[in-house]
PDB file of C-alpha atoms in Angstrom:
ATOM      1  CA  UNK I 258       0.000   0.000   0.000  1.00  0.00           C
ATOM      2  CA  UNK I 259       1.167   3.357  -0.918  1.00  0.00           C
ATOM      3  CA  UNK I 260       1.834   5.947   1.441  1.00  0.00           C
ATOM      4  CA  UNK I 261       2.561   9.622   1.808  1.00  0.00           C
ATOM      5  CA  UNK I 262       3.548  11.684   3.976  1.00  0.00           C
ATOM      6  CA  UNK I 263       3.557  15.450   3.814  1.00  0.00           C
ATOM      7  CA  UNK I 264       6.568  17.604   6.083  1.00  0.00           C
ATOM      8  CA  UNK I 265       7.982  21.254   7.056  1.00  0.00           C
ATOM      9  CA  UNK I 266       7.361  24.312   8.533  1.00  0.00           C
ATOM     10  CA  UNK I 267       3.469  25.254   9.420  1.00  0.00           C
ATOM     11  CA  UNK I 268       4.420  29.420   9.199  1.00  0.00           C
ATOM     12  CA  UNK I 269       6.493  30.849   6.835  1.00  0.00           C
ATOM     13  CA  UNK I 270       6.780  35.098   6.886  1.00  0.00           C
ATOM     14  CA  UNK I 271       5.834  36.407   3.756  1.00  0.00           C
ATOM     15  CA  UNK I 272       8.490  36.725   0.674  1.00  0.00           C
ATOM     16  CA  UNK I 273      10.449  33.876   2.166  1.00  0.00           C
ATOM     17  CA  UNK I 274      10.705  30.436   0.617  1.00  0.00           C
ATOM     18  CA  UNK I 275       7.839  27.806   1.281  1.00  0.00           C
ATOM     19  CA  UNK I 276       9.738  24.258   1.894  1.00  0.00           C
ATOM     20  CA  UNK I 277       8.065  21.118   2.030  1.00  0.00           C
ATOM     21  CA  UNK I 278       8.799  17.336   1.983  1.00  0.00           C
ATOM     22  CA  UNK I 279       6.871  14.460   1.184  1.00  0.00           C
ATOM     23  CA  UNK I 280       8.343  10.879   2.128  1.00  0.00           C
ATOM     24  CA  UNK I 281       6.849   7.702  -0.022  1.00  0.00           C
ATOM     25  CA  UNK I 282       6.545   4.437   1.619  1.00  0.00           C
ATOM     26  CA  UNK I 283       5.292   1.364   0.416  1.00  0.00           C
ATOM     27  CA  UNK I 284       6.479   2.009  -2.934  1.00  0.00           C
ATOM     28  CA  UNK I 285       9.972   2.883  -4.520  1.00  0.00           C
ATOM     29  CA  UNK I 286      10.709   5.931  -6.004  1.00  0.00           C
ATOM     30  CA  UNK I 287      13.168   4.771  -8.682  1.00  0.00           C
ATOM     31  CA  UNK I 288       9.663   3.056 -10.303  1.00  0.00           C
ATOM     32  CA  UNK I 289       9.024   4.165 -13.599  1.00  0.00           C
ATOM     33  CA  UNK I 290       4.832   3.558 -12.883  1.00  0.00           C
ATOM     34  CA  UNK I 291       4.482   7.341 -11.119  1.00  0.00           C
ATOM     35  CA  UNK I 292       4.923  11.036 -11.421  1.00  0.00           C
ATOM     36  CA  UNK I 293       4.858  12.626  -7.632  1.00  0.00           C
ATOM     37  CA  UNK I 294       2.735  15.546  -7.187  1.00  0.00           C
ATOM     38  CA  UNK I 295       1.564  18.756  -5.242  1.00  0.00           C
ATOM     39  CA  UNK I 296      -1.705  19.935  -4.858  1.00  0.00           C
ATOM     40  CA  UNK I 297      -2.990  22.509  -2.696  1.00  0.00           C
ATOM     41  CA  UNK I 298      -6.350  23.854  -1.123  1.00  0.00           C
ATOM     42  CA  UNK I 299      -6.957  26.975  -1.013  1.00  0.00           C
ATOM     43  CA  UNK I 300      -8.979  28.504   2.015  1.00  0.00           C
ATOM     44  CA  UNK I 301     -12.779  28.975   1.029  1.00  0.00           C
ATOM     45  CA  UNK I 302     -11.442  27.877  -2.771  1.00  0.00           C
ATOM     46  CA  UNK I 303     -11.209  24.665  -4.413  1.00  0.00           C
ATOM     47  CA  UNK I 304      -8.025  22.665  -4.672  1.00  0.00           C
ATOM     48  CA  UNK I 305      -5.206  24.000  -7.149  1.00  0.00           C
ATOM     49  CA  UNK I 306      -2.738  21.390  -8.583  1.00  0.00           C
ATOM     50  CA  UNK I 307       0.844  22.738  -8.223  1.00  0.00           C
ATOM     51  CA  UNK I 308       3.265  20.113 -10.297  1.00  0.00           C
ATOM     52  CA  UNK I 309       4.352  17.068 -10.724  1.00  0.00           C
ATOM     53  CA  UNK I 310       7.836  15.484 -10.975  1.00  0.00           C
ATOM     54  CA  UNK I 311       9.086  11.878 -12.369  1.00  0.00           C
ATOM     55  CA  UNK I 312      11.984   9.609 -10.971  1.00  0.00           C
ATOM     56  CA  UNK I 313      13.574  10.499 -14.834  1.00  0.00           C
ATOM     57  CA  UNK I 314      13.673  14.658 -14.203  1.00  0.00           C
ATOM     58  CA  UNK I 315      10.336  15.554 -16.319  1.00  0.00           C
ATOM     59  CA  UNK I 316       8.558  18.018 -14.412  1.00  0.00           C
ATOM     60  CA  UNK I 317       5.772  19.783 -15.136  1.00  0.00           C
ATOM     61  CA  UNK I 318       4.403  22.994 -12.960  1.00  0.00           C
ATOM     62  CA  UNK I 319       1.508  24.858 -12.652  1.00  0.00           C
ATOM     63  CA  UNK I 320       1.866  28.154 -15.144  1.00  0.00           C
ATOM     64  CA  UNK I 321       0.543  30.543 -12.506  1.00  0.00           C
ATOM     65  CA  UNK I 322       3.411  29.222  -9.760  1.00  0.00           C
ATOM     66  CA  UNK I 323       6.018  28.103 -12.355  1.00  0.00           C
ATOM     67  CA  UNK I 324       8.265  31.360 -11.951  1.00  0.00           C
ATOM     68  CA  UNK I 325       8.492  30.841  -8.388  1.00  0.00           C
ATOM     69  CA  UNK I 326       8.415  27.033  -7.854  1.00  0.00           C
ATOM     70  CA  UNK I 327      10.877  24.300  -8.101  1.00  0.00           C
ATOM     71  CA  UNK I 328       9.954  20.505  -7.501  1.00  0.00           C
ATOM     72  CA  UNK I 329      12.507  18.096  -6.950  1.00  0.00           C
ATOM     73  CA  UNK I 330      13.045  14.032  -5.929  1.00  0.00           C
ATOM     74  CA  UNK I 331      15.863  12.130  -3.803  1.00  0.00           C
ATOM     75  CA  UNK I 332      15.138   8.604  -4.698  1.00  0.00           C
ATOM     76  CA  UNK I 333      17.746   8.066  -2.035  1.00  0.00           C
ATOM     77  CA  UNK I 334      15.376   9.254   0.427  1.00  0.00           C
ATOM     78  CA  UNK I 335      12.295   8.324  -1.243  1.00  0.00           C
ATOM     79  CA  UNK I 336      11.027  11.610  -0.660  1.00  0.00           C
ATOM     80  CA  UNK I 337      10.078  14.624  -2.633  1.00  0.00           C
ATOM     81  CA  UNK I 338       9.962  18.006  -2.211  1.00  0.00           C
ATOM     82  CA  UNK I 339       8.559  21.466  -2.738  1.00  0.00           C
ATOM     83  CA  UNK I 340      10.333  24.557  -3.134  1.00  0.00           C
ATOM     84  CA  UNK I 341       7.957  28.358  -3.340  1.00  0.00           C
ATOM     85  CA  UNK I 342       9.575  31.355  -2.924  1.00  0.00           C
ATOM     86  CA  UNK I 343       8.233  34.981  -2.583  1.00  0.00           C
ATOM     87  CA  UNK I 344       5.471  33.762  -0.814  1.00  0.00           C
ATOM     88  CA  UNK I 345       2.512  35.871   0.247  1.00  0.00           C
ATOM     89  CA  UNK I 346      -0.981  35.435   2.266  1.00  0.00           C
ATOM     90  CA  UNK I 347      -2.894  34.035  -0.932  1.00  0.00           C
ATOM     91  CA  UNK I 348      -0.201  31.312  -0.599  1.00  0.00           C
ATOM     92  CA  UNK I 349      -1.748  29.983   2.510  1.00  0.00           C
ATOM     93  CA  UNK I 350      -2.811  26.463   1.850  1.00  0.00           C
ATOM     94  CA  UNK I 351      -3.400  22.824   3.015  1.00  0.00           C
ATOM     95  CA  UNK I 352      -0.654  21.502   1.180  1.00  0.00           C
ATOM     96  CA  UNK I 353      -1.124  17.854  -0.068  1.00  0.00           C
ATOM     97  CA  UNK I 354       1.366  15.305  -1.895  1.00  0.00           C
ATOM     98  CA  UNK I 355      -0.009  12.853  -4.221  1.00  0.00           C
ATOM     99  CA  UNK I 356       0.640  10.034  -6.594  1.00  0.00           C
ATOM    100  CA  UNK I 357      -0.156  10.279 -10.439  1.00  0.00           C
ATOM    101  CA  UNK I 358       0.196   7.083 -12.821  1.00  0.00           C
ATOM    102  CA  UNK I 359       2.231   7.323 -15.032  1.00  0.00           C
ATOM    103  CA  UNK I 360       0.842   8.341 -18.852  1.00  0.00           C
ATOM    104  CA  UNK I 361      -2.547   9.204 -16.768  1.00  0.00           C
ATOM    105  CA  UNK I 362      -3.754  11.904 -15.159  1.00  0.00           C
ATOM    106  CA  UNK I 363      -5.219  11.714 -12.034  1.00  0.00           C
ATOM    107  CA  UNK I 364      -4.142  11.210  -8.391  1.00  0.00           C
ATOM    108  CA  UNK I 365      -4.690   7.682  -6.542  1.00  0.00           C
ATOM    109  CA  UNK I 366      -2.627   7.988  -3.379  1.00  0.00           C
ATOM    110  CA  UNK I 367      -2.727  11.241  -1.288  1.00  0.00           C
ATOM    111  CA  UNK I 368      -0.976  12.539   2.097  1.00  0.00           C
ATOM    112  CA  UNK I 369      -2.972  13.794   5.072  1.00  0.00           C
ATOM    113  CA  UNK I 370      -1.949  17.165   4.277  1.00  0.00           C
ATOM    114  CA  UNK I 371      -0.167  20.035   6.254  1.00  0.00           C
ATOM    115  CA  UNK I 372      -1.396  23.684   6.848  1.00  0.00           C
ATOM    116  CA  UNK I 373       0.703  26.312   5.960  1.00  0.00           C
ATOM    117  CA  UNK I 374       0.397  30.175   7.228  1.00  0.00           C
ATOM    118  CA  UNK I 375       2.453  33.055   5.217  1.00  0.00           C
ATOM    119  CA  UNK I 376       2.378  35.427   8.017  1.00  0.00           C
ATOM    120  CA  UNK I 377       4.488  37.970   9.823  1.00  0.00           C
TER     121      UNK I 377
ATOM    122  CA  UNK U1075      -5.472  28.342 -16.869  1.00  0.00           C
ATOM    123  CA  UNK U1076      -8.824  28.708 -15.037  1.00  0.00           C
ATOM    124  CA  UNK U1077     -10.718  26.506 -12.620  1.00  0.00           C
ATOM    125  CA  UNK U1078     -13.743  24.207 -13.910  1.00  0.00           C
ATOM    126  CA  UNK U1079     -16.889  25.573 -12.829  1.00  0.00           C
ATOM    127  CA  UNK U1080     -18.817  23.489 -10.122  1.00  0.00           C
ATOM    128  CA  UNK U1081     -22.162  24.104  -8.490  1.00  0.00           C
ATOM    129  CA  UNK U1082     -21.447  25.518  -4.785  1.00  0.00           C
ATOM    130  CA  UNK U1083     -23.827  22.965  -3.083  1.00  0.00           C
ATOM    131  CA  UNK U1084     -26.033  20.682  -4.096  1.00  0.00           C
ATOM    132  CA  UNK U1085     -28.523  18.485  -1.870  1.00  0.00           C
ATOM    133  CA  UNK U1086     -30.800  15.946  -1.676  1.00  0.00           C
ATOM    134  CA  UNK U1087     -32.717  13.073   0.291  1.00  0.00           C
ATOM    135  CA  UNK U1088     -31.473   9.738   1.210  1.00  0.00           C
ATOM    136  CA  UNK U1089     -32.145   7.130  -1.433  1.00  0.00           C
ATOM    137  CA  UNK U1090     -32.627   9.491  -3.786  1.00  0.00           C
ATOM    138  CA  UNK U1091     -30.042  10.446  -6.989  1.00  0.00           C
ATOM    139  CA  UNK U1092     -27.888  13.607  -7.322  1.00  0.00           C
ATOM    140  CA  UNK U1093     -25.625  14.919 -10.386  1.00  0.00           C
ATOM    141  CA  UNK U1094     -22.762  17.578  -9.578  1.00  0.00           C
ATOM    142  CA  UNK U1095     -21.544  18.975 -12.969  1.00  0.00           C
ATOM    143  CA  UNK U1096     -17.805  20.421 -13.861  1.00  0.00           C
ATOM    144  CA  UNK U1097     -17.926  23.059 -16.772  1.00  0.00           C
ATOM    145  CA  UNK U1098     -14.540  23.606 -18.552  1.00  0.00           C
ATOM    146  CA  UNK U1099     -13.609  24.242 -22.364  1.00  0.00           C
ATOM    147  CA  UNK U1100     -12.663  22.932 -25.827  1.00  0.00           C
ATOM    148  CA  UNK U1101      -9.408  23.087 -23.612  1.00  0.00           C
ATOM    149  CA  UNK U1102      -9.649  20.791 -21.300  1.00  0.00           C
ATOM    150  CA  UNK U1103     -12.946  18.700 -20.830  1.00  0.00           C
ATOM    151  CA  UNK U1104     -14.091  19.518 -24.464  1.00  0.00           C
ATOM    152  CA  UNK U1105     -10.945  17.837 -25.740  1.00  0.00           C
ATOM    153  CA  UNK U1106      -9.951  14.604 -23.221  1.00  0.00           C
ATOM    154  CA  UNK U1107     -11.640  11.738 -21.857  1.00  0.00           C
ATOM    155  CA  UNK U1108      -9.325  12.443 -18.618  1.00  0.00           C
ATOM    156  CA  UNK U1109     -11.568  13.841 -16.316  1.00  0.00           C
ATOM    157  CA  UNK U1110     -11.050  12.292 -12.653  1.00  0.00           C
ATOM    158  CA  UNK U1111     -13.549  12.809  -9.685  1.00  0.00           C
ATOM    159  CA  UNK U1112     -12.700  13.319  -5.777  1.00  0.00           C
ATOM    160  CA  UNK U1113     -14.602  12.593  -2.497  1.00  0.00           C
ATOM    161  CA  UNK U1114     -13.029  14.834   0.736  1.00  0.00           C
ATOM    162  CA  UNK U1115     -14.679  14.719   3.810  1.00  0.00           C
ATOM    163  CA  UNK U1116     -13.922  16.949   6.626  1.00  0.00           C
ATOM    164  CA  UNK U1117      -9.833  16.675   7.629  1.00  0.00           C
ATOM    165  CA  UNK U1118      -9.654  13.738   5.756  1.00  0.00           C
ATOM    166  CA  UNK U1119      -7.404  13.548   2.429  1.00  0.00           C
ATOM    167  CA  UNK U1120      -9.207  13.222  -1.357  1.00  0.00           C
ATOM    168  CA  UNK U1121      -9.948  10.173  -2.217  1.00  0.00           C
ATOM    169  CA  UNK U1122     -10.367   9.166  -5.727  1.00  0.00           C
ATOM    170  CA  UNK U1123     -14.173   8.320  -7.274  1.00  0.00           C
ATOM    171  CA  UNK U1124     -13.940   7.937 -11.257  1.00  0.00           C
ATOM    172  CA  UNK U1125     -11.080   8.636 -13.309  1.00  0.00           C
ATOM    173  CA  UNK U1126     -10.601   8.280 -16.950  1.00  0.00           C
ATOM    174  CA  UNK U1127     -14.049   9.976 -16.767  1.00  0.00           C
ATOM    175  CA  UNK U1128     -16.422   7.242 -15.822  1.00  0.00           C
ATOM    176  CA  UNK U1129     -14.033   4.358 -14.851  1.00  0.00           C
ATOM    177  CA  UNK U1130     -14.239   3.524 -10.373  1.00  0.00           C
ATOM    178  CA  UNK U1131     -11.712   2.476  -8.523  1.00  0.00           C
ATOM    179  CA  UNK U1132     -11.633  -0.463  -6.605  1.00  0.00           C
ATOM    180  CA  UNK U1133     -13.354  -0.341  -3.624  1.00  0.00           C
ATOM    181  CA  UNK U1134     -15.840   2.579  -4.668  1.00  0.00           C
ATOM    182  CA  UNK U1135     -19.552   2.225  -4.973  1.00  0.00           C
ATOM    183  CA  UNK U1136     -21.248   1.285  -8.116  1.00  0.00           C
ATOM    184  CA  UNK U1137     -23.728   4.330  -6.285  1.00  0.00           C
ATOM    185  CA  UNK U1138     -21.075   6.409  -8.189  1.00  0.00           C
ATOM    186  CA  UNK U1139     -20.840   7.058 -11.848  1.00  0.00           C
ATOM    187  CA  UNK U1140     -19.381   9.975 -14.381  1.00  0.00           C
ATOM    188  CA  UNK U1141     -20.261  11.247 -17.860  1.00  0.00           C
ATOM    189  CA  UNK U1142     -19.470  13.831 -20.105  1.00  0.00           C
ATOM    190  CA  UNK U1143     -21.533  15.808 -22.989  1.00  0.00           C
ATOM    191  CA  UNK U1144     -19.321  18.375 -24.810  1.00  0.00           C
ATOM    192  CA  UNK U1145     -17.520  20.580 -22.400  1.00  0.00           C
ATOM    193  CA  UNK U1146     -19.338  19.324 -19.126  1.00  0.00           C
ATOM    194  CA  UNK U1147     -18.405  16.496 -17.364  1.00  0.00           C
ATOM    195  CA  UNK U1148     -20.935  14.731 -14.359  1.00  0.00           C
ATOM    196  CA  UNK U1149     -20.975  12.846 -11.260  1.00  0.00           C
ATOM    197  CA  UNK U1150     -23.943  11.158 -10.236  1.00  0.00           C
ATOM    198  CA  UNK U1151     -24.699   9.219  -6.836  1.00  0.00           C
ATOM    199  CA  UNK U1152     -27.140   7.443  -6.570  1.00  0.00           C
ATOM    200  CA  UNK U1153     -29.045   5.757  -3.775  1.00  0.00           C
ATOM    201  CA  UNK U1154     -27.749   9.276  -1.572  1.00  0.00           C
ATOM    202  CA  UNK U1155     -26.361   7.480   1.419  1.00  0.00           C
ATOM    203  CA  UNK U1156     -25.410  10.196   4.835  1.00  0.00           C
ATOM    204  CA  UNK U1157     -22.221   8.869   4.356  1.00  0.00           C
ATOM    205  CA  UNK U1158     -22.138  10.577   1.062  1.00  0.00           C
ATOM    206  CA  UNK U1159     -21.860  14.227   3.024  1.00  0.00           C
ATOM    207  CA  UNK U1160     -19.023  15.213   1.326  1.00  0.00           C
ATOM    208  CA  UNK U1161     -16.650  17.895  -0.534  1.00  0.00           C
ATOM    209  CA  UNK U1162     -16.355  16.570  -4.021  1.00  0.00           C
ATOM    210  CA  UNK U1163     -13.827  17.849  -7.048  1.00  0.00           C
ATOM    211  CA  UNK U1164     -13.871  17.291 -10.315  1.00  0.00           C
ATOM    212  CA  UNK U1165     -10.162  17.458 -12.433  1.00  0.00           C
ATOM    213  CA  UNK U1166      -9.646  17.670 -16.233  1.00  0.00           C
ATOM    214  CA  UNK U1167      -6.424  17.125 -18.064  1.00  0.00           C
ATOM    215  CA  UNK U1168      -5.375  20.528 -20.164  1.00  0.00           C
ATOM    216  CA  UNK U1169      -2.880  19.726 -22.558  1.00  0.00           C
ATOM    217  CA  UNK U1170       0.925  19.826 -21.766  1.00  0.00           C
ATOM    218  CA  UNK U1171       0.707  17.532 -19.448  1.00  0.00           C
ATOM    219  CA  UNK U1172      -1.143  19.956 -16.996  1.00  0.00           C
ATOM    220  CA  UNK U1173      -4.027  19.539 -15.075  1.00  0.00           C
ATOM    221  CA  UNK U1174      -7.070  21.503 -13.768  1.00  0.00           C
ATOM    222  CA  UNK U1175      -9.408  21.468 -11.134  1.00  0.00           C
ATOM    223  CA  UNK U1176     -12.784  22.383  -9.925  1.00  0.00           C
ATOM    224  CA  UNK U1177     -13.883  24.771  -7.278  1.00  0.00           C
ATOM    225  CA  UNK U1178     -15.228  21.469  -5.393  1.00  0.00           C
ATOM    226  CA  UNK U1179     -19.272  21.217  -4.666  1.00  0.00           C
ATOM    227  CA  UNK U1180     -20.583  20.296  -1.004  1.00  0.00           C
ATOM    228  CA  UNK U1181     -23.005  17.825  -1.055  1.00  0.00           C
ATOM    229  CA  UNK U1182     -25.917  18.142   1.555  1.00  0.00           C
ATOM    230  CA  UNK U1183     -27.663  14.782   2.887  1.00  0.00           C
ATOM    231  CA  UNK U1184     -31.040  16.504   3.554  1.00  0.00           C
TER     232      UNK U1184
END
Protein backbone atom coordinates (compact mmCIF):
# COMPACT_ATOMS: atom_id res chain seq x y z
CA UNK A 1 0.00 0.00 0.00
CA UNK A 2 1.17 3.36 -0.92
CA UNK A 3 1.83 5.95 1.44
CA UNK A 4 2.56 9.62 1.81
CA UNK A 5 3.55 11.68 3.98
CA UNK A 6 3.56 15.45 3.81
CA UNK A 7 6.57 17.60 6.08
CA UNK A 8 7.98 21.25 7.06
CA UNK A 9 7.36 24.31 8.53
CA UNK A 10 3.47 25.25 9.42
CA UNK A 11 4.42 29.42 9.20
CA UNK A 12 6.49 30.85 6.84
CA UNK A 13 6.78 35.10 6.89
CA UNK A 14 5.83 36.41 3.76
CA UNK A 15 8.49 36.73 0.67
CA UNK A 16 10.45 33.88 2.17
CA UNK A 17 10.70 30.44 0.62
CA UNK A 18 7.84 27.81 1.28
CA UNK A 19 9.74 24.26 1.89
CA UNK A 20 8.06 21.12 2.03
CA UNK A 21 8.80 17.34 1.98
CA UNK A 22 6.87 14.46 1.18
CA UNK A 23 8.34 10.88 2.13
CA UNK A 24 6.85 7.70 -0.02
CA UNK A 25 6.55 4.44 1.62
CA UNK A 26 5.29 1.36 0.42
CA UNK A 27 6.48 2.01 -2.93
CA UNK A 28 9.97 2.88 -4.52
CA UNK A 29 10.71 5.93 -6.00
CA UNK A 30 13.17 4.77 -8.68
CA UNK A 31 9.66 3.06 -10.30
CA UNK A 32 9.02 4.17 -13.60
CA UNK A 33 4.83 3.56 -12.88
CA UNK A 34 4.48 7.34 -11.12
CA UNK A 35 4.92 11.04 -11.42
CA UNK A 36 4.86 12.63 -7.63
CA UNK A 37 2.73 15.55 -7.19
CA UNK A 38 1.56 18.76 -5.24
CA UNK A 39 -1.71 19.94 -4.86
CA UNK A 40 -2.99 22.51 -2.70
CA UNK A 41 -6.35 23.85 -1.12
CA UNK A 42 -6.96 26.97 -1.01
CA UNK A 43 -8.98 28.50 2.01
CA UNK A 44 -12.78 28.98 1.03
CA UNK A 45 -11.44 27.88 -2.77
CA UNK A 46 -11.21 24.67 -4.41
CA UNK A 47 -8.03 22.66 -4.67
CA UNK A 48 -5.21 24.00 -7.15
CA UNK A 49 -2.74 21.39 -8.58
CA UNK A 50 0.84 22.74 -8.22
CA UNK A 51 3.27 20.11 -10.30
CA UNK A 52 4.35 17.07 -10.72
CA UNK A 53 7.84 15.48 -10.97
CA UNK A 54 9.09 11.88 -12.37
CA UNK A 55 11.98 9.61 -10.97
CA UNK A 56 13.57 10.50 -14.83
CA UNK A 57 13.67 14.66 -14.20
CA UNK A 58 10.34 15.55 -16.32
CA UNK A 59 8.56 18.02 -14.41
CA UNK A 60 5.77 19.78 -15.14
CA UNK A 61 4.40 22.99 -12.96
CA UNK A 62 1.51 24.86 -12.65
CA UNK A 63 1.87 28.15 -15.14
CA UNK A 64 0.54 30.54 -12.51
CA UNK A 65 3.41 29.22 -9.76
CA UNK A 66 6.02 28.10 -12.36
CA UNK A 67 8.27 31.36 -11.95
CA UNK A 68 8.49 30.84 -8.39
CA UNK A 69 8.42 27.03 -7.85
CA UNK A 70 10.88 24.30 -8.10
CA UNK A 71 9.95 20.50 -7.50
CA UNK A 72 12.51 18.10 -6.95
CA UNK A 73 13.04 14.03 -5.93
CA UNK A 74 15.86 12.13 -3.80
CA UNK A 75 15.14 8.60 -4.70
CA UNK A 76 17.75 8.07 -2.04
CA UNK A 77 15.38 9.25 0.43
CA UNK A 78 12.29 8.32 -1.24
CA UNK A 79 11.03 11.61 -0.66
CA UNK A 80 10.08 14.62 -2.63
CA UNK A 81 9.96 18.01 -2.21
CA UNK A 82 8.56 21.47 -2.74
CA UNK A 83 10.33 24.56 -3.13
CA UNK A 84 7.96 28.36 -3.34
CA UNK A 85 9.58 31.36 -2.92
CA UNK A 86 8.23 34.98 -2.58
CA UNK A 87 5.47 33.76 -0.81
CA UNK A 88 2.51 35.87 0.25
CA UNK A 89 -0.98 35.43 2.27
CA UNK A 90 -2.89 34.03 -0.93
CA UNK A 91 -0.20 31.31 -0.60
CA UNK A 92 -1.75 29.98 2.51
CA UNK A 93 -2.81 26.46 1.85
CA UNK A 94 -3.40 22.82 3.02
CA UNK A 95 -0.65 21.50 1.18
CA UNK A 96 -1.12 17.85 -0.07
CA UNK A 97 1.37 15.31 -1.90
CA UNK A 98 -0.01 12.85 -4.22
CA UNK A 99 0.64 10.03 -6.59
CA UNK A 100 -0.16 10.28 -10.44
CA UNK A 101 0.20 7.08 -12.82
CA UNK A 102 2.23 7.32 -15.03
CA UNK A 103 0.84 8.34 -18.85
CA UNK A 104 -2.55 9.20 -16.77
CA UNK A 105 -3.75 11.90 -15.16
CA UNK A 106 -5.22 11.71 -12.03
CA UNK A 107 -4.14 11.21 -8.39
CA UNK A 108 -4.69 7.68 -6.54
CA UNK A 109 -2.63 7.99 -3.38
CA UNK A 110 -2.73 11.24 -1.29
CA UNK A 111 -0.98 12.54 2.10
CA UNK A 112 -2.97 13.79 5.07
CA UNK A 113 -1.95 17.16 4.28
CA UNK A 114 -0.17 20.04 6.25
CA UNK A 115 -1.40 23.68 6.85
CA UNK A 116 0.70 26.31 5.96
CA UNK A 117 0.40 30.17 7.23
CA UNK A 118 2.45 33.05 5.22
CA UNK A 119 2.38 35.43 8.02
CA UNK A 120 4.49 37.97 9.82
CA UNK B 1 -5.47 28.34 -16.87
CA UNK B 2 -8.82 28.71 -15.04
CA UNK B 3 -10.72 26.51 -12.62
CA UNK B 4 -13.74 24.21 -13.91
CA UNK B 5 -16.89 25.57 -12.83
CA UNK B 6 -18.82 23.49 -10.12
CA UNK B 7 -22.16 24.10 -8.49
CA UNK B 8 -21.45 25.52 -4.78
CA UNK B 9 -23.83 22.96 -3.08
CA UNK B 10 -26.03 20.68 -4.10
CA UNK B 11 -28.52 18.49 -1.87
CA UNK B 12 -30.80 15.95 -1.68
CA UNK B 13 -32.72 13.07 0.29
CA UNK B 14 -31.47 9.74 1.21
CA UNK B 15 -32.15 7.13 -1.43
CA UNK B 16 -32.63 9.49 -3.79
CA UNK B 17 -30.04 10.45 -6.99
CA UNK B 18 -27.89 13.61 -7.32
CA UNK B 19 -25.63 14.92 -10.39
CA UNK B 20 -22.76 17.58 -9.58
CA UNK B 21 -21.54 18.98 -12.97
CA UNK B 22 -17.80 20.42 -13.86
CA UNK B 23 -17.93 23.06 -16.77
CA UNK B 24 -14.54 23.61 -18.55
CA UNK B 25 -13.61 24.24 -22.36
CA UNK B 26 -12.66 22.93 -25.83
CA UNK B 27 -9.41 23.09 -23.61
CA UNK B 28 -9.65 20.79 -21.30
CA UNK B 29 -12.95 18.70 -20.83
CA UNK B 30 -14.09 19.52 -24.46
CA UNK B 31 -10.95 17.84 -25.74
CA UNK B 32 -9.95 14.60 -23.22
CA UNK B 33 -11.64 11.74 -21.86
CA UNK B 34 -9.32 12.44 -18.62
CA UNK B 35 -11.57 13.84 -16.32
CA UNK B 36 -11.05 12.29 -12.65
CA UNK B 37 -13.55 12.81 -9.69
CA UNK B 38 -12.70 13.32 -5.78
CA UNK B 39 -14.60 12.59 -2.50
CA UNK B 40 -13.03 14.83 0.74
CA UNK B 41 -14.68 14.72 3.81
CA UNK B 42 -13.92 16.95 6.63
CA UNK B 43 -9.83 16.68 7.63
CA UNK B 44 -9.65 13.74 5.76
CA UNK B 45 -7.40 13.55 2.43
CA UNK B 46 -9.21 13.22 -1.36
CA UNK B 47 -9.95 10.17 -2.22
CA UNK B 48 -10.37 9.17 -5.73
CA UNK B 49 -14.17 8.32 -7.27
CA UNK B 50 -13.94 7.94 -11.26
CA UNK B 51 -11.08 8.64 -13.31
CA UNK B 52 -10.60 8.28 -16.95
CA UNK B 53 -14.05 9.98 -16.77
CA UNK B 54 -16.42 7.24 -15.82
CA UNK B 55 -14.03 4.36 -14.85
CA UNK B 56 -14.24 3.52 -10.37
CA UNK B 57 -11.71 2.48 -8.52
CA UNK B 58 -11.63 -0.46 -6.60
CA UNK B 59 -13.35 -0.34 -3.62
CA UNK B 60 -15.84 2.58 -4.67
CA UNK B 61 -19.55 2.22 -4.97
CA UNK B 62 -21.25 1.29 -8.12
CA UNK B 63 -23.73 4.33 -6.29
CA UNK B 64 -21.08 6.41 -8.19
CA UNK B 65 -20.84 7.06 -11.85
CA UNK B 66 -19.38 9.98 -14.38
CA UNK B 67 -20.26 11.25 -17.86
CA UNK B 68 -19.47 13.83 -20.11
CA UNK B 69 -21.53 15.81 -22.99
CA UNK B 70 -19.32 18.38 -24.81
CA UNK B 71 -17.52 20.58 -22.40
CA UNK B 72 -19.34 19.32 -19.13
CA UNK B 73 -18.40 16.50 -17.36
CA UNK B 74 -20.94 14.73 -14.36
CA UNK B 75 -20.98 12.85 -11.26
CA UNK B 76 -23.94 11.16 -10.24
CA UNK B 77 -24.70 9.22 -6.84
CA UNK B 78 -27.14 7.44 -6.57
CA UNK B 79 -29.05 5.76 -3.78
CA UNK B 80 -27.75 9.28 -1.57
CA UNK B 81 -26.36 7.48 1.42
CA UNK B 82 -25.41 10.20 4.84
CA UNK B 83 -22.22 8.87 4.36
CA UNK B 84 -22.14 10.58 1.06
CA UNK B 85 -21.86 14.23 3.02
CA UNK B 86 -19.02 15.21 1.33
CA UNK B 87 -16.65 17.90 -0.53
CA UNK B 88 -16.36 16.57 -4.02
CA UNK B 89 -13.83 17.85 -7.05
CA UNK B 90 -13.87 17.29 -10.31
CA UNK B 91 -10.16 17.46 -12.43
CA UNK B 92 -9.65 17.67 -16.23
CA UNK B 93 -6.42 17.12 -18.06
CA UNK B 94 -5.37 20.53 -20.16
CA UNK B 95 -2.88 19.73 -22.56
CA UNK B 96 0.92 19.83 -21.77
CA UNK B 97 0.71 17.53 -19.45
CA UNK B 98 -1.14 19.96 -17.00
CA UNK B 99 -4.03 19.54 -15.07
CA UNK B 100 -7.07 21.50 -13.77
CA UNK B 101 -9.41 21.47 -11.13
CA UNK B 102 -12.78 22.38 -9.92
CA UNK B 103 -13.88 24.77 -7.28
CA UNK B 104 -15.23 21.47 -5.39
CA UNK B 105 -19.27 21.22 -4.67
CA UNK B 106 -20.58 20.30 -1.00
CA UNK B 107 -23.00 17.83 -1.05
CA UNK B 108 -25.92 18.14 1.56
CA UNK B 109 -27.66 14.78 2.89
CA UNK B 110 -31.04 16.50 3.55
Amino acid sequence: QVQLQESGPGLVKPSQTLSLTCTVSGVSMSSADYYWSWIRRLPGKGLEWIGYIHSSGYSYYNPSLKSRLTISVDTSENQFSLKLTSVTAADTALYYCATKPNSLYHFDYWGQGTLVTVSS
Amino acid sequence: QSALTQPASVSGSPGQSITISCTGTSSNVGSYNLVSWYQQHPGKAPKLMIYEGSKRPSGVSNRFSGSKSGNTASLTISGLQAEDEADYYCCSYAGSSTVVFGGGTKVTVL
